[in-house]
CSV table of C-alpha atoms in Angstrom, one decimal:
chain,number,residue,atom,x,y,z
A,24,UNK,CA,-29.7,-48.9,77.8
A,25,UNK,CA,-30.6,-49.2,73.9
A,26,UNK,CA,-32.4,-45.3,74.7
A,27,UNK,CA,-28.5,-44.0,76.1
A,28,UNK,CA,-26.4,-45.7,73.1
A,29,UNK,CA,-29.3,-44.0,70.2
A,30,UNK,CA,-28.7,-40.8,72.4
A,31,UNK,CA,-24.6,-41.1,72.3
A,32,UNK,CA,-24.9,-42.3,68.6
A,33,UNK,CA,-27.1,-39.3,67.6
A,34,UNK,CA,-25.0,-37.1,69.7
A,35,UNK,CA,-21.8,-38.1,68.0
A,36,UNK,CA,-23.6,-37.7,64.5
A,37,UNK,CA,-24.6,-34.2,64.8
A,38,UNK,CA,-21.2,-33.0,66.4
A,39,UNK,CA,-19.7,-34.5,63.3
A,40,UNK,CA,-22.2,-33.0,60.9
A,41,UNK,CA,-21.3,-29.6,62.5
A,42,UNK,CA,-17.8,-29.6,62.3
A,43,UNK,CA,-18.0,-30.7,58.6
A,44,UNK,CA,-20.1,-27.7,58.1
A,45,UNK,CA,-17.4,-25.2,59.1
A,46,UNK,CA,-14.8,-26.9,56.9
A,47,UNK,CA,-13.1,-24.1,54.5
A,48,UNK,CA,-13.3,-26.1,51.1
A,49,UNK,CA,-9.5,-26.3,50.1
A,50,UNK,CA,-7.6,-25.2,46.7
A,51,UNK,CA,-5.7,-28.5,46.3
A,52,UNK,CA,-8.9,-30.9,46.1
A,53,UNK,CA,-10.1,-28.4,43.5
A,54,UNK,CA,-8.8,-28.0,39.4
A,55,UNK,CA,-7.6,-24.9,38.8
A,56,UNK,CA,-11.0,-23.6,36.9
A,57,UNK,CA,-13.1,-25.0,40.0
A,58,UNK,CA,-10.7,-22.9,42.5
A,59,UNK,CA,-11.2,-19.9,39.8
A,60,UNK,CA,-15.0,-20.3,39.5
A,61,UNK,CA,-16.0,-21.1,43.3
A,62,UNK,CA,-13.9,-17.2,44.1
A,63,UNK,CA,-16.1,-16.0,41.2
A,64,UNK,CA,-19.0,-17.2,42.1
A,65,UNK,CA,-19.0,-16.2,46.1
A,66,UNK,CA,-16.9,-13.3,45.9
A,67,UNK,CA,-15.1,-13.3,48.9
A,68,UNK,CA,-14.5,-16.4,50.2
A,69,UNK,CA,-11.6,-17.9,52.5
A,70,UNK,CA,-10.0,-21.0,51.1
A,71,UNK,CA,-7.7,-23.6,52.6
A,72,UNK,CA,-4.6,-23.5,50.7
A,73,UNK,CA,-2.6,-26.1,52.6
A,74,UNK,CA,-2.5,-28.3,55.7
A,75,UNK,CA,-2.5,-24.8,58.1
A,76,UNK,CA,-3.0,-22.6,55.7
A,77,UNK,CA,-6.2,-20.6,54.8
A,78,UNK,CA,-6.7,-17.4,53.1
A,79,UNK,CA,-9.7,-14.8,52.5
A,80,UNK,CA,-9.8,-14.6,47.9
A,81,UNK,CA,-11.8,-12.0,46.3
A,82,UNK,CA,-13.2,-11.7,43.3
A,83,UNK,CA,-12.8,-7.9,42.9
A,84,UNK,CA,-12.2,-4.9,44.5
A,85,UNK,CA,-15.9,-4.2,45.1
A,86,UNK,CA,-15.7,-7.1,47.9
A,87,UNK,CA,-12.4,-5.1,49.8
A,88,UNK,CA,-12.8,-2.2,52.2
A,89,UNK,CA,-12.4,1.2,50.2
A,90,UNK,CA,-8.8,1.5,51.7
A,91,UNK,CA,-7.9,-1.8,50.3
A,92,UNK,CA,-6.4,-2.8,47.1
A,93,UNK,CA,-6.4,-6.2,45.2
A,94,UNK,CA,-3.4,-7.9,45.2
A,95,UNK,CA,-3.2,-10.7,42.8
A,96,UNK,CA,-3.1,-14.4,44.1
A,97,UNK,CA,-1.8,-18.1,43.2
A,98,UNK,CA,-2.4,-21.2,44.8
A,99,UNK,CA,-1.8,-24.9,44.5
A,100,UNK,CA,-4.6,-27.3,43.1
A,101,UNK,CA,-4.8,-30.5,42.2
A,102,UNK,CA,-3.7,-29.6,38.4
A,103,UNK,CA,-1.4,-27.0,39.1
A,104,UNK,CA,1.5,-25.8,41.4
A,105,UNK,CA,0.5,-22.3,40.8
A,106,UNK,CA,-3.0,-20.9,39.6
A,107,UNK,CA,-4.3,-17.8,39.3
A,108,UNK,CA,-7.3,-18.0,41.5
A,109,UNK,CA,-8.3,-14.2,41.9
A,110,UNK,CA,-7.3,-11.7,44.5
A,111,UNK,CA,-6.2,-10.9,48.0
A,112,UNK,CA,-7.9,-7.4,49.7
A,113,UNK,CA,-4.4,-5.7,51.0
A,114,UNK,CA,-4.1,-2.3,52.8
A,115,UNK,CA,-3.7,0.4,50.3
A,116,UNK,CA,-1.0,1.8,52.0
A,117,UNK,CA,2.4,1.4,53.2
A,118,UNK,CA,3.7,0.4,56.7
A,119,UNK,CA,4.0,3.6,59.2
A,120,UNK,CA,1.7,5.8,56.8
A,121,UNK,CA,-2.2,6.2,57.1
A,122,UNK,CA,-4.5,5.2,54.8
A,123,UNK,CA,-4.1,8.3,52.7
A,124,UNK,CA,-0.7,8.4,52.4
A,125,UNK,CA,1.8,10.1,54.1
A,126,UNK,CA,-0.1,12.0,56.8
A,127,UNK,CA,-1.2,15.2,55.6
A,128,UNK,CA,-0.9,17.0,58.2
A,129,UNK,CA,2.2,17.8,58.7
């Protein structure tokens, strides 16, 4: 019996553990210069910016696709409502047009 509960109780601690680990690390626990410095400092990271909300923040357009451009991005933290945190990679080009423009071809 004592071998089954240390199993369950080990079980339980590592399934926790895990899930912790996947965590996003979110904008409102952060200052504004921590939100700023962890973007900075990873590159491209994704970000919880509220209780459903997440987001992928870059750094600068070196960490985007080379059809992408930066679009620039505010979130809440714990100091401020809005803070300029970094960037967003967006598609360089407008809805119904391919990634060069308007299509070349025709």
């Amino acid at each position: 019996m004592r071998t089954s509960t240390l199993l369950v109780l080990t079980s339980t601690l590592a399934l926790i553990a895990s899930t912790s680990a996947f965590a996003r690390p979110d904008t409102r626990q952060m200052s504004c210069l921590e939100a700023r410095s962890v973007v900075q400092r990873a590159g491209g990271i994704v970000l919880s910016t509220g209780a459903r909300t997440y987001d992928r923040f870059v750094a600068g357009l070196q960490f985007c696709q080379p059809y992408e451009r930066l679009m620039s991005r505010w979130v809440p933290t714990k100091d401020q409502k809005r803070c300029f945190i970094g960037y967003s990679c967006e598609p360089g080009y407008n809805s119904g047009e391919g990634p060069f423009g308007s299509d070349i071809f025709d």
